[in-house]
């Protein structure tokens, strides 16, 4: 019976792969990988020999229809990204939506995603929060920041290391220098760290010590 499995993969530490995820990847007919070279290392580690096919942001619009036809024909498919849960700031939404529209079963496994440990580590309220992912690079960035400045819930962002200081500077400008911020870097990896403080303090820290690796920013909501 055809099915699309959404399979989270470790965000750093390979031991965070679940037993079920390994089992699914070993038994499906095809694995869709964001980068087959990156995923190849993971599959080799767990002795998974299933065929892989490239599925990333630059080709997913073109491949969805063909993949739906394969699924309808009885192929079982697993979708993975380079790290974390597919479709969370990664490819996956288009294929999942197409499967839902064609009554193809979708099974999303629980597993690693970067923003959850970063949120919990922050110490900020997490009963209500919003996930923003990556801010717009240029167009719409200022408008989005002005809108989020009034948000009272905890806000979560993804950011690249070379843009972190620019973004923290914008937080100082639009949210205020005293807005509480927590930056988690290289989660689950050897040099994992979380730096907490005001937007101004955290910006000063990373100005003096340029960051490397994957980054999650958690910002406290506006005080009521």
GROMACS .gro file of C-alpha atoms in nm:
model
  224
    1UNK     CA    1   0.000   0.000   0.000
    2UNK     CA    2   0.145   0.336  -0.104
    3UNK     CA    3   0.243   0.578   0.170
    4UNK     CA    4   0.461   0.883   0.219
    5UNK     CA    5   0.666   0.878   0.537
    6UNK     CA    6   0.804   1.207   0.670
    7UNK     CA    7   1.117   1.103   0.860
    8UNK     CA    8   1.310   1.340   1.089
    9UNK     CA    9   1.687   1.298   1.097
   10UNK     CA   10   1.939   1.413   1.361
   11UNK     CA   11   2.025   1.784   1.376
   12UNK     CA   12   2.378   1.696   1.484
   13UNK     CA   13   2.422   1.395   1.708
   14UNK     CA   14   2.367   1.077   1.504
   15UNK     CA   15   2.243   0.898   1.818
   16UNK     CA   16   1.925   1.105   1.801
   17UNK     CA   17   1.798   0.888   1.514
   18UNK     CA   18   1.501   0.681   1.636
   19UNK     CA   19   1.472   0.303   1.596
   20UNK     CA   20   1.151   0.352   1.401
   21UNK     CA   21   1.311   0.602   1.163
   22UNK     CA   22   1.589   0.355   1.081
   23UNK     CA   23   1.335   0.076   1.027
   24UNK     CA   24   1.124   0.289   0.791
   25UNK     CA   25   1.424   0.400   0.586
   26UNK     CA   26   1.534   0.038   0.549
   27UNK     CA   27   1.194  -0.088   0.433
   28UNK     CA   28   1.060   0.181   0.197
   29UNK     CA   29   1.113   0.159  -0.178
   30UNK     CA   30   1.260   0.507  -0.219
   31UNK     CA   31   1.416   0.779  -0.003
   32UNK     CA   32   1.386   1.142  -0.110
   33UNK     CA   33   1.685   1.335   0.024
   34UNK     CA   34   1.755   1.708   0.026
   35UNK     CA   35   2.124   1.638  -0.042
   36UNK     CA   36   2.209   1.278  -0.127
   37UNK     CA   37   2.575   1.328  -0.028
   38UNK     CA   38   2.483   1.450   0.320
   39UNK     CA   39   2.215   1.185   0.368
   40UNK     CA   40   2.447   0.919   0.228
   41UNK     CA   41   2.668   0.952   0.535
   42UNK     CA   42   2.370   0.898   0.765
   43UNK     CA   43   2.244   0.598   0.568
   44UNK     CA   44   2.591   0.444   0.564
   45UNK     CA   45   2.619   0.487   0.942
   46UNK     CA   46   2.295   0.291   0.992
   47UNK     CA   47   2.365   0.042   0.711
   48UNK     CA   48   2.066   0.155   0.505
   49UNK     CA   49   2.095   0.063   0.137
   50UNK     CA   50   1.760   0.196   0.008
   51UNK     CA   51   1.769   0.386  -0.321
   52UNK     CA   52   1.786   0.764  -0.287
   53UNK     CA   53   1.659   1.043  -0.510
   54UNK     CA   54   1.733   1.414  -0.483
   55UNK     CA   55   1.441   1.629  -0.363
   56UNK     CA   56   1.524   1.988  -0.271
   57UNK     CA   57   1.389   2.343  -0.294
   58UNK     CA   58   1.520   2.391  -0.648
   59UNK     CA   59   1.351   2.087  -0.803
   60UNK     CA   60   1.052   2.002  -0.582
   61UNK     CA   61   0.804   2.197  -0.797
   62UNK     CA   62   0.907   1.987  -1.099
   63UNK     CA   63   0.916   1.647  -0.930
   64UNK     CA   64   0.595   1.647  -0.723
   65UNK     CA   65   0.362   1.524  -0.999
   66UNK     CA   66   0.592   1.235  -1.091
   67UNK     CA   67   0.630   1.135  -0.728
   68UNK     CA   68   0.254   1.137  -0.677
   69UNK     CA   69   0.219   0.900  -0.972
   70UNK     CA   70   0.482   0.667  -0.821
   71UNK     CA   71   0.298   0.669  -0.490
   72UNK     CA   72  -0.034   0.598  -0.660
   73UNK     CA   73   0.131   0.303  -0.833
   74UNK     CA   74   0.216   0.151  -0.496
   75UNK     CA   75   0.564   0.285  -0.422
   76UNK     CA   76   0.640   0.356  -0.057
   77UNK     CA   77   0.846   0.672  -0.014
   78UNK     CA   78   1.032   0.832   0.277
   79UNK     CA   79   1.118   1.201   0.274
   80UNK     CA   80   1.418   1.325   0.472
   81UNK     CA   81   1.603   1.656   0.487
   82UNK     CA   82   1.967   1.727   0.569
   83UNK     CA   83   1.876   1.766   0.937
   84UNK     CA   84   1.561   1.780   1.147
   85UNK     CA   85   1.200   1.737   1.041
   86UNK     CA   86   1.121   1.786   0.669
   87UNK     CA   87   0.894   2.079   0.578
   88UNK     CA   88   1.009   2.285   0.880
   89UNK     CA   89   1.207   2.552   0.690
   90UNK     CA   90   1.299   2.269   0.451
   91UNK     CA   91   1.141   2.100   0.146
   92UNK     CA   92   0.841   1.880   0.215
   93UNK     CA   93   0.528   2.091   0.222
   94UNK     CA   94   0.452   2.071  -0.151
   95UNK     CA   95   0.475   1.692  -0.165
   96UNK     CA   96   0.279   1.646   0.158
   97UNK     CA   97   0.001   1.873   0.031
   98UNK     CA   98  -0.011   1.690  -0.303
   99UNK     CA   99  -0.042   1.354  -0.124
  100UNK     CA  100  -0.326   1.484   0.093
  101UNK     CA  101  -0.505   1.616  -0.215
  102UNK     CA  102  -0.473   1.274  -0.388
  103UNK     CA  103  -0.579   1.073  -0.080
  104UNK     CA  104  -0.233   0.921  -0.039
  105UNK     CA  105  -0.158   0.832   0.321
  106UNK     CA  106   0.100   1.050   0.495
  107UNK     CA  107   0.274   0.931   0.812
  108UNK     CA  108   0.495   1.186   0.989
  109UNK     CA  109   0.729   1.030   1.244
  110UNK     CA  110   0.820   1.223   1.560
  111UNK     CA  111   1.182   1.323   1.595
  112UNK     CA  112   1.446   1.591   1.596
  113UNK     CA  113   1.375   1.953   1.515
  114UNK     CA  114   1.603   2.238   1.618
  115UNK     CA  115   1.357   2.492   1.751
  116UNK     CA  116   1.211   2.277   2.033
  117UNK     CA  117   1.530   2.235   2.240
  118UNK     CA  118   1.622   2.599   2.170
  119UNK     CA  119   1.283   2.714   2.300
  120UNK     CA  120   1.304   2.502   2.613
  121UNK     CA  121   1.668   2.603   2.674
  122UNK     CA  122   1.580   2.972   2.654
  123UNK     CA  123   1.388   2.975   2.979
  124UNK     CA  124   1.123   3.195   2.814
  125UNK     CA  125   0.751   3.116   2.838
  126UNK     CA  126   0.671   2.827   2.603
  127UNK     CA  127   0.303   2.771   2.669
  128UNK     CA  128   0.240   3.001   2.373
  129UNK     CA  129   0.494   3.081   2.102
  130UNK     CA  130   0.526   3.151   1.730
  131UNK     CA  131   0.776   3.003   1.487
  132UNK     CA  132   0.896   3.251   1.224
  133UNK     CA  133   1.173   3.048   1.062
  134UNK     CA  134   1.399   3.268   0.849
  135UNK     CA  135   1.317   3.637   0.822
  136UNK     CA  136   1.289   3.784   0.471
  137UNK     CA  137   1.636   3.878   0.346
  138UNK     CA  138   1.535   4.213   0.195
  139UNK     CA  139   1.181   4.272   0.075
  140UNK     CA  140   0.931   4.265   0.360
  141UNK     CA  141   1.192   4.236   0.636
  142UNK     CA  142   1.128   4.578   0.789
  143UNK     CA  143   0.751   4.531   0.773
  144UNK     CA  144   0.777   4.191   0.941
  145UNK     CA  145   1.000   4.321   1.219
  146UNK     CA  146   0.766   4.612   1.292
  147UNK     CA  147   0.474   4.370   1.319
  148UNK     CA  148   0.664   4.127   1.542
  149UNK     CA  149   0.774   4.409   1.772
  150UNK     CA  150   0.420   4.406   1.916
  151UNK     CA  151   0.404   4.026   1.955
  152UNK     CA  152   0.357   3.921   2.318
  153UNK     CA  153   0.432   3.551   2.265
  154UNK     CA  154   0.782   3.404   2.254
  155UNK     CA  155   0.921   3.421   1.898
  156UNK     CA  156   1.154   3.167   1.734
  157UNK     CA  157   1.379   3.237   1.436
  158UNK     CA  158   1.633   3.043   1.232
  159UNK     CA  159   1.941   3.233   1.116
  160UNK     CA  160   2.270   3.172   0.939
  161UNK     CA  161   2.590   3.258   1.127
  162UNK     CA  162   2.703   3.532   0.888
  163UNK     CA  163   2.369   3.713   0.924
  164UNK     CA  164   2.325   3.671   1.300
  165UNK     CA  165   2.474   4.005   1.405
  166UNK     CA  166   2.275   4.194   1.144
  167UNK     CA  167   1.956   4.031   1.273
  168UNK     CA  168   2.044   4.100   1.639
  169UNK     CA  169   2.108   4.462   1.539
  170UNK     CA  170   1.761   4.477   1.386
  171UNK     CA  171   1.616   4.333   1.709
  172UNK     CA  172   1.784   4.614   1.901
  173UNK     CA  173   1.636   4.865   1.658
  174UNK     CA  174   1.282   4.732   1.630
  175UNK     CA  175   1.228   4.537   1.955
  176UNK     CA  176   1.448   4.745   2.184
  177UNK     CA  177   1.799   4.684   2.318
  178UNK     CA  178   1.662   4.540   2.643
  179UNK     CA  179   1.443   4.272   2.481
  180UNK     CA  180   1.547   3.928   2.619
  181UNK     CA  181   1.714   3.704   2.363
  182UNK     CA  182   1.851   3.348   2.370
  183UNK     CA  183   2.075   3.218   2.092
  184UNK     CA  184   2.133   2.843   2.069
  185UNK     CA  185   2.415   2.732   1.841
  186UNK     CA  186   2.524   2.388   1.719
  187UNK     CA  187   2.250   2.207   1.911
  188UNK     CA  188   2.333   1.843   2.003
  189UNK     CA  189   2.687   1.882   1.864
  190UNK     CA  190   3.024   1.892   2.043
  191UNK     CA  191   3.041   2.272   2.072
  192UNK     CA  192   2.674   2.333   2.154
  193UNK     CA  193   2.611   2.658   2.342
  194UNK     CA  194   2.325   2.884   2.444
  195UNK     CA  195   2.391   3.254   2.506
  196UNK     CA  196   2.121   3.448   2.691
  197UNK     CA  197   2.083   3.817   2.768
  198UNK     CA  198   1.937   4.134   2.626
  199UNK     CA  199   1.950   4.190   2.251
  200UNK     CA  200   2.232   4.440   2.308
  201UNK     CA  201   2.432   4.202   2.529
  202UNK     CA  202   2.400   3.907   2.292
  203UNK     CA  203   2.495   4.126   1.995
  204UNK     CA  204   2.806   4.243   2.182
  205UNK     CA  205   2.899   3.880   2.259
  206UNK     CA  206   2.881   3.769   1.897
  207UNK     CA  207   3.046   4.086   1.771
  208UNK     CA  208   3.348   3.991   1.981
  209UNK     CA  209   3.316   3.621   1.901
  210UNK     CA  210   3.184   3.564   1.546
  211UNK     CA  211   2.947   3.264   1.546
  212UNK     CA  212   2.972   2.942   1.350
  213UNK     CA  213   2.726   2.662   1.283
  214UNK     CA  214   2.348   2.628   1.285
  215UNK     CA  215   2.163   2.892   1.488
  216UNK     CA  216   1.822   2.927   1.652
  217UNK     CA  217   1.722   3.262   1.804
  218UNK     CA  218   1.449   3.278   2.067
  219UNK     CA  219   1.312   3.622   2.156
  220UNK     CA  220   1.095   3.704   2.454
  221UNK     CA  221   0.759   3.858   2.367
  222UNK     CA  222   0.676   4.222   2.431
  223UNK     CA  223   0.584   4.286   2.795
  224UNK     CA  224   0.216   4.355   2.841
   0.00000   0.00000   0.00000
